[in-house]
Short mmCIF file of C-alpha atoms (C1' of nucleotides) in Angstrom, two decimals:
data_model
loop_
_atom_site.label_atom_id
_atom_site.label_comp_id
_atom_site.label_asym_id
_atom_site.label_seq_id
_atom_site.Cartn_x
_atom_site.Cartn_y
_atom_site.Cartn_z
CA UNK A 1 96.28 91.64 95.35
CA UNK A 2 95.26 95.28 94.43
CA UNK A 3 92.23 95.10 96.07
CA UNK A 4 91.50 98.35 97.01
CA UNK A 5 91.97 99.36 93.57
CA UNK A 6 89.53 97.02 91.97
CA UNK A 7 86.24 98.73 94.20
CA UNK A 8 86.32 101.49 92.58
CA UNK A 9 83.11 100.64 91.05
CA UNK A 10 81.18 100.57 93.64
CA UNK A 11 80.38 100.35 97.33
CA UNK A 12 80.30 96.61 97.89
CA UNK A 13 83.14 95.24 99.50
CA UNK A 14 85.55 92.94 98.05
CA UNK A 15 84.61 90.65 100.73
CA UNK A 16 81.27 90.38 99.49
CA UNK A 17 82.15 90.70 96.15
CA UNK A 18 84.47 87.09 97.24
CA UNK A 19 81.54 85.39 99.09
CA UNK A 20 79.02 85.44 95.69
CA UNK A 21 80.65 82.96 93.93
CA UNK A 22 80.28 80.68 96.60
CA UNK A 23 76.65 81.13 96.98
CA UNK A 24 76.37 80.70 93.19
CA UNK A 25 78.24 77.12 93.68
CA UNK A 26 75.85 76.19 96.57
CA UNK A 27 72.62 77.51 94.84
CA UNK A 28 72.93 75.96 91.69
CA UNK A 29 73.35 72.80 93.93
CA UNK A 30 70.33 73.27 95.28
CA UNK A 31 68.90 73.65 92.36
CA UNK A 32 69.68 70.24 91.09
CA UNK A 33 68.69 68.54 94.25
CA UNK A 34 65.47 70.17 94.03
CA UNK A 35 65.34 72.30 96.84
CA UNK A 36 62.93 75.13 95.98
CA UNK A 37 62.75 77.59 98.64
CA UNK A 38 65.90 77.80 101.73
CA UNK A 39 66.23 80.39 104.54
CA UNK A 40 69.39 82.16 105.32
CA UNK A 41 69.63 80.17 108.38
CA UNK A 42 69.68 77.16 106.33
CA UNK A 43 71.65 78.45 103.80
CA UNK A 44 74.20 79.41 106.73
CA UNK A 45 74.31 75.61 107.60
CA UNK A 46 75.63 75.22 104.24
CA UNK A 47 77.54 77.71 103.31
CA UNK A 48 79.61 77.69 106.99
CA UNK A 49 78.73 82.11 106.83
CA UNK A 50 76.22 83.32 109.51
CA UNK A 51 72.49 83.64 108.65
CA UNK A 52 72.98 87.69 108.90
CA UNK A 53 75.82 87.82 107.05
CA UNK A 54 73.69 86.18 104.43
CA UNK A 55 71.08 88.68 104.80
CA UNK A 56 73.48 91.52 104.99
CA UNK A 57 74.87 90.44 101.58
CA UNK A 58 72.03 89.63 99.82
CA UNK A 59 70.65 92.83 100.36
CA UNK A 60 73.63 94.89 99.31
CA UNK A 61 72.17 93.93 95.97
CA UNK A 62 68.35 94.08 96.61
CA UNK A 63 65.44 92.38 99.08
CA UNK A 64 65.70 89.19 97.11
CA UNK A 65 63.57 87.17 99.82
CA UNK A 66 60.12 87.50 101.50
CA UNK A 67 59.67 87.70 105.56
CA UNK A 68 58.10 84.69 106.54
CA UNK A 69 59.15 82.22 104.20
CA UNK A 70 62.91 82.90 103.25
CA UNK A 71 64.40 82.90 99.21
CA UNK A 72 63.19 81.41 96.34
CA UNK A 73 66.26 78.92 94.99
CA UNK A 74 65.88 79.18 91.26
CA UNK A 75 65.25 83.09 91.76
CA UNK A 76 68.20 83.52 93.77
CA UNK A 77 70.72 81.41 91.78
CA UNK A 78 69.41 84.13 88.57
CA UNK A 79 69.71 87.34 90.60
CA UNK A 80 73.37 86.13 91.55
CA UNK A 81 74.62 84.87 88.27
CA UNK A 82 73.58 88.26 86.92
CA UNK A 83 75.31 90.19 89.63
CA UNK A 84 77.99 87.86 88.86
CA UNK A 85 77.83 89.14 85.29
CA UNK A 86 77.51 85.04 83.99
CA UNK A 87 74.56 86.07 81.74
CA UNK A 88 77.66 87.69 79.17
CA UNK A 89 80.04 86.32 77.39
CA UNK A 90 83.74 87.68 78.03
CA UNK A 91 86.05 86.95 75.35
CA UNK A 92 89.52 85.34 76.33
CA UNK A 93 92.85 84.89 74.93
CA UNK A 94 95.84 82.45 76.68
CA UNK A 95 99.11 83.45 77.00
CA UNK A 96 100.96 80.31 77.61
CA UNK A 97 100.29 76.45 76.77
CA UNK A 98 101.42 74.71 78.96
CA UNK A 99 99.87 72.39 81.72
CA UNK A 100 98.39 76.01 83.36
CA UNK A 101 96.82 77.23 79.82
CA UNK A 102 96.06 74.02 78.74
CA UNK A 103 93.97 73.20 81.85
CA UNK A 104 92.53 76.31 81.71
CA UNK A 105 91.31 75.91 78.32
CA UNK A 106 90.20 72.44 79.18
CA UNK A 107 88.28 73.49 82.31
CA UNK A 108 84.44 72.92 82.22
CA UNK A 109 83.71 75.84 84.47
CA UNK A 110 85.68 77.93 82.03
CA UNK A 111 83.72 76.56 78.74
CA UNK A 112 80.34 76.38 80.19
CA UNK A 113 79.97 79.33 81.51
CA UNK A 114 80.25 81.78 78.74
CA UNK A 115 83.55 82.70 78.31
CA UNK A 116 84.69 82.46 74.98
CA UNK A 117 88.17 81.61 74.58
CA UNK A 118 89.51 83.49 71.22
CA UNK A 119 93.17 81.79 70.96
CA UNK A 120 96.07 79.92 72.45
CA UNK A 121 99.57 81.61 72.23
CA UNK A 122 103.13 80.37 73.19
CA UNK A 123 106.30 81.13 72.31
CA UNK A 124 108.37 77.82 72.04
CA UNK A 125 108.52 76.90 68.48
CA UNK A 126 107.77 72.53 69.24
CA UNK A 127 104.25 73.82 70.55
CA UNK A 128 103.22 76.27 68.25
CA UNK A 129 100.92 75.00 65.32
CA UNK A 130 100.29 72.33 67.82
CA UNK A 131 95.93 72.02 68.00
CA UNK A 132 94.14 72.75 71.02
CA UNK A 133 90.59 72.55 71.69
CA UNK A 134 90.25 73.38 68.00
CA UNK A 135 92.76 76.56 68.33
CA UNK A 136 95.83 76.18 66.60
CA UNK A 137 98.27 77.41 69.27
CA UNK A 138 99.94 81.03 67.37
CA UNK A 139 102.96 82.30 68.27
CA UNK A 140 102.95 85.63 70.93
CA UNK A 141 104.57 87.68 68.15
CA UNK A 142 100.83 87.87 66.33
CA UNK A 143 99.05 89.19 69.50
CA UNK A 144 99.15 92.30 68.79
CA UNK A 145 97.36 92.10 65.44
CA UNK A 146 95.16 89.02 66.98
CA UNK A 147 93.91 91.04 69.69
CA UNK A 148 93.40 94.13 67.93
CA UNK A 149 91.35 92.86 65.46
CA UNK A 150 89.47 90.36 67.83
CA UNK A 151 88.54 92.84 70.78
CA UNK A 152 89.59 90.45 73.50
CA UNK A 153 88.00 91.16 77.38
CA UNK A 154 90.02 88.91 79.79
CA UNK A 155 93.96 87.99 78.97
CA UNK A 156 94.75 85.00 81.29
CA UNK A 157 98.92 84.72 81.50
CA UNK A 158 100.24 81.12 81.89
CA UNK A 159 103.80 82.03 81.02
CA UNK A 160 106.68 81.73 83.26
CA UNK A 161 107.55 84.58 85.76
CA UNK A 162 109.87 86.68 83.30
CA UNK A 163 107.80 86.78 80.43
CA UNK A 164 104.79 87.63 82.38
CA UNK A 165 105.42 91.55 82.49
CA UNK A 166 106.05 91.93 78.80
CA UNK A 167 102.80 89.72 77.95
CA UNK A 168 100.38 92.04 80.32
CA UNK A 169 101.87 95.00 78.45
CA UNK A 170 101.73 93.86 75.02
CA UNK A 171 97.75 92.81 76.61
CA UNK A 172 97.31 96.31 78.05
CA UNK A 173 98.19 97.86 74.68
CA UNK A 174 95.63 96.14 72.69
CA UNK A 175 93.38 97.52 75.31
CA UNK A 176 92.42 94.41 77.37
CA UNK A 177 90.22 95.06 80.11
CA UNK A 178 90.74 92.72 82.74
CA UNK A 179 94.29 90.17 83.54
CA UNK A 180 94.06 86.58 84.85
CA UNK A 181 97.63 86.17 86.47
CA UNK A 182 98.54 83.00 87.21
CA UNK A 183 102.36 84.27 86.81
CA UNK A 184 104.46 84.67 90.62
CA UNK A 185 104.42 88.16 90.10
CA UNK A 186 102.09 91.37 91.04
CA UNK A 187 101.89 92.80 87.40
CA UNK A 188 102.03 96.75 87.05
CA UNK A 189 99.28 97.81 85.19
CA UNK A 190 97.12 100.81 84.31
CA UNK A 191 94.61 101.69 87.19
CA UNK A 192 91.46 100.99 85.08
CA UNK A 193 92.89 97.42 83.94
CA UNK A 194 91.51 94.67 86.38
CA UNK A 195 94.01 92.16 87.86
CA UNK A 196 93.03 89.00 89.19
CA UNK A 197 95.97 87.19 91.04
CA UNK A 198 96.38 83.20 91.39
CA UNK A 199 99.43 82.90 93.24
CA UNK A 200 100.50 79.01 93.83
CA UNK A 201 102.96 79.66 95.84
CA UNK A 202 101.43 81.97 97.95
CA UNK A 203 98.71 79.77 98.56
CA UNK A 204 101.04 76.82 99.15
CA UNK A 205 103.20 78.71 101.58
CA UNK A 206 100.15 79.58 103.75
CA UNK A 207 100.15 75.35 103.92
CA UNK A 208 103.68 75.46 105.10
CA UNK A 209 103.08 78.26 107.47
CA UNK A 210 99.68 76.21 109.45
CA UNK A 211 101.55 72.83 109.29
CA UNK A 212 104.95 74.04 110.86
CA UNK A 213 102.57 75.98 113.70
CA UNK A 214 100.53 72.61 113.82
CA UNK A 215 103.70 70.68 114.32
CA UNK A 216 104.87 73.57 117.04
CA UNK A 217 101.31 73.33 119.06
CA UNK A 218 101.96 69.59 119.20
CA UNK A 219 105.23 69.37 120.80
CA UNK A 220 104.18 72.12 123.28
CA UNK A 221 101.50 70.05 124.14
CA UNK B 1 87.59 78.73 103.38
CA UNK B 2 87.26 77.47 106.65
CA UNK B 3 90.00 80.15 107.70
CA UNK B 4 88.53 80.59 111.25
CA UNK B 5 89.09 76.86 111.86
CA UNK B 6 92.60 77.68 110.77
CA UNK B 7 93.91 79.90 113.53
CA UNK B 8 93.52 77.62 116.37
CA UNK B 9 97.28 77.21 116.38
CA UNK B 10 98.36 80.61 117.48
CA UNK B 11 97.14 84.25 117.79
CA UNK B 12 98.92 85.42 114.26
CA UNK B 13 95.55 86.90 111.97
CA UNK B 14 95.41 84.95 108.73
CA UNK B 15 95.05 88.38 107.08
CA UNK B 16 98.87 88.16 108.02
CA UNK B 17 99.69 85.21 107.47
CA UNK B 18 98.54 85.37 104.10
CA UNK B 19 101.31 88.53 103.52
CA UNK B 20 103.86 86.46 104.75
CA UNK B 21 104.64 85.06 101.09
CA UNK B 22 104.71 88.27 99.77
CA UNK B 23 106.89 89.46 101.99
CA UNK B 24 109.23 86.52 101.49
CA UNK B 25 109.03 86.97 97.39
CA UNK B 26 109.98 90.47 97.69
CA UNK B 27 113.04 90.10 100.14
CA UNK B 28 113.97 87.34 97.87
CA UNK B 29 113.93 89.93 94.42
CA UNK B 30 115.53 92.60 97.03
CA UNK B 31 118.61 90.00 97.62
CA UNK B 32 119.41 89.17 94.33
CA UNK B 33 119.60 92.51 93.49
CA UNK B 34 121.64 93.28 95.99
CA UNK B 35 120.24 95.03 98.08
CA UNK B 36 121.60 95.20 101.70
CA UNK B 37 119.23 97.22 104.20
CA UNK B 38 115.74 98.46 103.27
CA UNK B 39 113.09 100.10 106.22
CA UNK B 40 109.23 99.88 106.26
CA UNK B 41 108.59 102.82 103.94
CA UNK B 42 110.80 101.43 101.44
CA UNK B 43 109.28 97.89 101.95
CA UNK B 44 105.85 100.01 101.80
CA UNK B 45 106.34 101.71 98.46
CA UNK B 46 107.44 97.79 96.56
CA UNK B 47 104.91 95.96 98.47
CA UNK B 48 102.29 98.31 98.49
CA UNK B 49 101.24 97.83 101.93
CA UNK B 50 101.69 100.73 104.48
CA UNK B 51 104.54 100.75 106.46
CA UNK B 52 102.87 100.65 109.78
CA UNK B 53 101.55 97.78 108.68
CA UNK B 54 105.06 96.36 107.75
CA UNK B 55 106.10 96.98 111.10
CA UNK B 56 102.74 95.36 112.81
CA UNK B 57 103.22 92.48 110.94
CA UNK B 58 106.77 91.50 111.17
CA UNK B 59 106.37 92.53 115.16
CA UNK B 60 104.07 89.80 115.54
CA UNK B 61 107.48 87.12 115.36
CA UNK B 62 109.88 89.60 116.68
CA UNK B 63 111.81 92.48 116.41
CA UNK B 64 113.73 91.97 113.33
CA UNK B 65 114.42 95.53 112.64
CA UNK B 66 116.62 98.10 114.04
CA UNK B 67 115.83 101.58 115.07
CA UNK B 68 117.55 103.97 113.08
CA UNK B 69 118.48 101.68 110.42
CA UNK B 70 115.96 99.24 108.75
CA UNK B 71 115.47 95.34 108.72
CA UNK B 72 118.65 93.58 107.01
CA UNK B 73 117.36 92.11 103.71
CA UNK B 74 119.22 88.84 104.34
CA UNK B 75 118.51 88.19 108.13
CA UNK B 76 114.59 88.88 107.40
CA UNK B 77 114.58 87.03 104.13
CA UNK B 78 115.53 84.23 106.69
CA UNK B 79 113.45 84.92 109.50
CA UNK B 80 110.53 84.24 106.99
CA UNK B 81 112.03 81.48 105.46
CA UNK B 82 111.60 79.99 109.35
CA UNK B 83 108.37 81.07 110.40
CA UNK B 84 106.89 80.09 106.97
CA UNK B 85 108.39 76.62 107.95
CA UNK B 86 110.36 76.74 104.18
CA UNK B 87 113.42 75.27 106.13
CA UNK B 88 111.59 71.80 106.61
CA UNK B 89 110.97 69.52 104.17
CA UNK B 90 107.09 68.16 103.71
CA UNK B 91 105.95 65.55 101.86
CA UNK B 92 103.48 65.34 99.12
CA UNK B 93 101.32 63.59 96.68
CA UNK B 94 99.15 64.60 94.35
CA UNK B 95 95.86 62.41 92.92
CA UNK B 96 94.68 63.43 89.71
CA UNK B 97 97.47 63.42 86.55
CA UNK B 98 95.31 65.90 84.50
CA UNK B 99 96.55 69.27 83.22
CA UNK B 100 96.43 70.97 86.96
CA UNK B 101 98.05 67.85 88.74
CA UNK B 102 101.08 67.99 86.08
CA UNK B 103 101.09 71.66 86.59
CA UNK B 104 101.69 71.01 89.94
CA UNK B 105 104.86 68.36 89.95
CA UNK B 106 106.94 71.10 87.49
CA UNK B 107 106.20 73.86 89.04
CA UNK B 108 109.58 75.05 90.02
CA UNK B 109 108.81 76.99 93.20
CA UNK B 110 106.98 73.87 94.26
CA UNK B 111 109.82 71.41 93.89
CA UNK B 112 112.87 74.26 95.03
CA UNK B 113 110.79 75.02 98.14
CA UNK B 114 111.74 71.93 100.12
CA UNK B 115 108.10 70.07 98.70
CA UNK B 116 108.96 66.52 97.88
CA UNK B 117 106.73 64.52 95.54
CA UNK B 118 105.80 60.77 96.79
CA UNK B 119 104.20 59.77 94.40
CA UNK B 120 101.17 60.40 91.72
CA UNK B 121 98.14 58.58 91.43
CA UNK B 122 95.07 58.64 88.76
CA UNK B 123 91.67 56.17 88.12
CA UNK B 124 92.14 56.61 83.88
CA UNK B 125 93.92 53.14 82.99
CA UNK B 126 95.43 55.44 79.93
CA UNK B 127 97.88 57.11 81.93
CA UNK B 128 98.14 54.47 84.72
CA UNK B 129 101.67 53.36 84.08
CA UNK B 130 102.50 56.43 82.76
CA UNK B 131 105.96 58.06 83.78
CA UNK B 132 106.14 61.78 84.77
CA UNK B 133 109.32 63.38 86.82
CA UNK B 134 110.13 59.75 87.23
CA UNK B 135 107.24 58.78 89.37
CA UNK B 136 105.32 56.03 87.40
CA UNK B 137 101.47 57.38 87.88
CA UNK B 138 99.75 54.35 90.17
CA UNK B 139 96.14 53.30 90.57
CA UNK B 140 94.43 55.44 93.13
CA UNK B 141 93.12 51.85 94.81
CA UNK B 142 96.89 51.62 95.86
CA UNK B 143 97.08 54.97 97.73
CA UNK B 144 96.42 53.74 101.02
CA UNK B 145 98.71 51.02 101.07
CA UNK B 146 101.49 53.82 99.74
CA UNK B 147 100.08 56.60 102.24
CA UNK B 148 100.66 54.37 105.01
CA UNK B 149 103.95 53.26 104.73
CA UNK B 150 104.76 57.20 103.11
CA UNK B 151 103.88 59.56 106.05
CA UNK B 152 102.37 62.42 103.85
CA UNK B 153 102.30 65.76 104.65
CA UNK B 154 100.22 67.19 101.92
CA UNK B 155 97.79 65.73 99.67
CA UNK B 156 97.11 67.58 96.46
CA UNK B 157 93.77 66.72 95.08
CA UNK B 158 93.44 67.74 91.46
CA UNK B 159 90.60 65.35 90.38
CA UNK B 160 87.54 66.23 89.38
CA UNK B 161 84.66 67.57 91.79
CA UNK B 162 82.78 64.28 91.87
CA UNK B 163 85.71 62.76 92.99
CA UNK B 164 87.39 64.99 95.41
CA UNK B 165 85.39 63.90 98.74
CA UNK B 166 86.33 60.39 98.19
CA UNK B 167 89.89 61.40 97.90
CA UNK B 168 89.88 63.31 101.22
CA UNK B 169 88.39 60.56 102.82
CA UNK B 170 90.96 58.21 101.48
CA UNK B 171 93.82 60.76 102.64
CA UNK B 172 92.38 61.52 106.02
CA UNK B 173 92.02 57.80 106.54
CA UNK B 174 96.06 57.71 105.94
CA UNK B 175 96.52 60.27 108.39
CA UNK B 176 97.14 63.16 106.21
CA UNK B 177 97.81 66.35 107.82
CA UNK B 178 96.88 68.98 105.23
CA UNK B 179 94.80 69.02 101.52
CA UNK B 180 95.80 71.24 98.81
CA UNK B 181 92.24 71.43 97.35
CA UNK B 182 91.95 72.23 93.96
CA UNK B 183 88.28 70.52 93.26
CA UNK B 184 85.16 73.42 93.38
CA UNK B 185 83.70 72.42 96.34
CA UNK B 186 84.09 72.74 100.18
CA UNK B 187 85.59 69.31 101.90
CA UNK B 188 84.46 67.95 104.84
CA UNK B 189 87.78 67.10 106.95
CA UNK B 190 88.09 66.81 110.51
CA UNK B 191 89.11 69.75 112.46
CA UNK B 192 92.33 69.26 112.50
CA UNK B 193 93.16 68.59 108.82
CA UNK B 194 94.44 71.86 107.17
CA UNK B 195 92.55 72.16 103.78
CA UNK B 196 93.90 75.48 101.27
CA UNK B 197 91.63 75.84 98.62
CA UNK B 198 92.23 76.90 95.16
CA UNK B 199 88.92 77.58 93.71
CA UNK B 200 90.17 79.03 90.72
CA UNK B 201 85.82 79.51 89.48
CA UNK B 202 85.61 82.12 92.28
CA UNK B 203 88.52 83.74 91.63
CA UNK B 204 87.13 83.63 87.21
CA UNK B 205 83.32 84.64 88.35
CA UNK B 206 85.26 87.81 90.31
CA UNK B 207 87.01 88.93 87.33
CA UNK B 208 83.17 88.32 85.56
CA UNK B 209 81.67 90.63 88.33
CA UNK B 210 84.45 93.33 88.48
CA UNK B 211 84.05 93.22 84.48
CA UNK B 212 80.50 93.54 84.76
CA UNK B 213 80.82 96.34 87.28
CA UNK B 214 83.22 98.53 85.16
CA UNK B 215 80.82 98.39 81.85
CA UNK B 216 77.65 99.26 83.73
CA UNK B 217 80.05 102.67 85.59
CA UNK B 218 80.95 103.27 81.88
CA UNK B 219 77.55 103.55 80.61
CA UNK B 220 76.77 105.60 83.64
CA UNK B 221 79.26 108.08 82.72
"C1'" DT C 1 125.30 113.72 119.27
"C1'" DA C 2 121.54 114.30 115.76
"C1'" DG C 3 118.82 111.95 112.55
"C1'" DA C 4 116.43 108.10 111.28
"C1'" DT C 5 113.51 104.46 111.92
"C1'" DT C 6 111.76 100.90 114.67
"C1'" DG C 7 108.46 98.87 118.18
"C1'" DT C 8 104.26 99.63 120.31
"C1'" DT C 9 100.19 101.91 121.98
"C1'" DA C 10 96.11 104.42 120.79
"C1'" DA C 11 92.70 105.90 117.27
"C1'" DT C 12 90.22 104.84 113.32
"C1'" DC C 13 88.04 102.30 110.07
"C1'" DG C 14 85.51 98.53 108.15
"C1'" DA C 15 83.43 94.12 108.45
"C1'" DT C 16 80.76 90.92 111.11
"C1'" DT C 17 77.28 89.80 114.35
"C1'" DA C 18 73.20 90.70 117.10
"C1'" DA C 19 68.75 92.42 117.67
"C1'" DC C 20 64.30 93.42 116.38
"C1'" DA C 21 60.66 95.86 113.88
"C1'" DA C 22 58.46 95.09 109.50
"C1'" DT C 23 55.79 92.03 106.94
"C1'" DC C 24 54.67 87.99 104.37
"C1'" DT D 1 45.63 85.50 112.57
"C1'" DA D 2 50.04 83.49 114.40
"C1'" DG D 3 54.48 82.06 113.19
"C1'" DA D 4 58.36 82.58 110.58
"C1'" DT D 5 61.83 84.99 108.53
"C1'" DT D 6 63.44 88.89 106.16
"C1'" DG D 7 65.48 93.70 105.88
"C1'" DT D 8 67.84 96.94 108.42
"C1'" DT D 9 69.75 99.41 112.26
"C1'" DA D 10 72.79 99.23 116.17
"C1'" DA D 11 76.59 96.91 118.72
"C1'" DT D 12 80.67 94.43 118.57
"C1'" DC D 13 84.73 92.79 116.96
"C1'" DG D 14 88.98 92.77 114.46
"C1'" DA D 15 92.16 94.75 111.32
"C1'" DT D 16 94.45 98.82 109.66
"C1'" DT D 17 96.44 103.24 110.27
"C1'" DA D 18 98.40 106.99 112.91
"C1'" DA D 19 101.30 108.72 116.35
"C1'" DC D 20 105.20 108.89 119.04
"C1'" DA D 21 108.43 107.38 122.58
"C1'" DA D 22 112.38 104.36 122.55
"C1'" DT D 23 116.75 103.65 120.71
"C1'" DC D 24 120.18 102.54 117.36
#
DNA sequence: TAGATTGTTAATCGATTAACAATC
DNA sequence: TAGATTGTTAATCGATTAACAATC
């Protein structure tokens, strides 16, 4: 999904960059049970990685623990949601209201943790004017002056495969910095615009794939 | 995402695996636009991977190509319609009639790609009853009785993360064979349940790092 | 046949794991 | 201090890329 593009930032690795959210998820978990200090062999009991992977990427970021007694919990969950860049708010516009945009827009992890979403757009006239989450839903024809004037950070597209193309461009124009695509499509963007893939299919064709080998192994057996 | 666990069935890489459906899209858009022959560079310069890797890939199923000549759009398009096991027909049902678990049932790639919906269930007695697609949403305290006498494939589990485990459990129980996990959290399934997650707060806090990472370069600058 | 392009082996690159000295 | 556990370097493993002989 355009990875190689996307590390152009930096040196970590996007496989790295994938594992933090996960320790975020199991941190802040912690965190409510109480838990106030865990080593990264525990932490690899959790988590499923291996205690030195742990290590390894924890320290891409900075010596975050202390030798004989492992991380801090509460310390670690803040240095990670502000590598994670979930101490800002990012400001968001939907392209698309239907059941993918609206549960989206519904989506706790999406309201609580600071992003912002600016409007709902759609192009089918039965839905727009329609209220959502205290957005009226606009039509896509007033994106351009929407986003211009409301300097929009993430653009997540929830239309359907065809429209998806002209959407990220009218997006790319107003000079949106980063593309949730949740379209069946690998969008052609400029280099410097970010592009975050969420292919169904994909991911349910990878089912497909394990159960028909699954299926195979068993008859061979 | 408990990848590892998922190769026991054969010697094919996920990393390939998971190129598989992009291969298949692309053939597909390279059919119906008529397009007879096309080699590994070509392939290389749509897909974006190299062609050696093309060639790796598709080698690990057989020699689909011809030397000289290229890979015949329509015999490969076919060849991956097989090994992705897109020829067979599983069965499905999805638990949780929210935004994501309607998503799901009209998606159209999910119900032209041989994935036939059971049935849907839900706990909220306010859309118990309820019809969508023509499946009248049930009580979730009737899926076992329905899982047995359905043989499911796939279940779909778009509930919320409190709920999700319980689900599983319930499914597994039935003798389900692989989870389409859209909850944020990790299941625990036996080893040989196939779970694909769709953690779609990872794939949001990446798109909040990457974000993050691009305005600290531009202040560096 | 000559040219093109695959199939496949070998080389390289990057990511993961192991080991252990540093140090709390 | 002794024990525990990190931070970090070195070794291993796996995936990608390059090269080229086979062959259509």
């Amino acid at each position: 999904m355009g990875e190689e593009r996307l590390e152009r930032f930096s040196n970590i690795s996007m496989a790295v960059v994938r594992r933090l959210p996960k320790y975020h998820r199991y941190l802040k978990e912690l965190m409510s049970n109480g838990v106030k200090r865990i080593s990264s062999q525990e932490l690899s009991n959790i988590t499923g990685f291996t205690a030195s992977q742990i290590r390894q990427d924890l320290n891409c970021f900075g010596g975050f623990g202390q030798q004989g007694y492992g991380y801090n919990v509460t310390d670690l969950y803040a240095e990670i949601t502000r590598i994670l860049g979930l101490d800002k708010t990012y400001r968001t516009v939907i392209v698309g209201a239907g059941n993918v945009g609206r549960a989206i827009a519904n989506y706790t992890f999406f309201r609580d943790s600071g992003f912002e979403l600016q409007g709902i757009f759609d192009v089918d006239p039965t839905v727009i004017g329609e209220d959502l989450l205290g957005h009226t839903i606009l039509s896509l024809e007033n994106i351009e002056l929407f986003m211009k004037e409301g300097q929009t950070d993430i653009g997540i597209i929830c239309t359907p495969k065809d429209q998806s193309q002209l959407v990220a461009d009218k997006m790319v124009l107003c000079g949106i910095k980063a593309i949730w695509n949740f379209a069946p499509i690998d969008l052609r963007v400029p280099n410097d615009v970010i592009v975050e893939n969420v292919h169904l299919s994909e991911s349910l064709f990878t089912i497909s794939y394990l159960l028909k080998e699954a299926e195979e192994s068993e008859r061979s057996r």
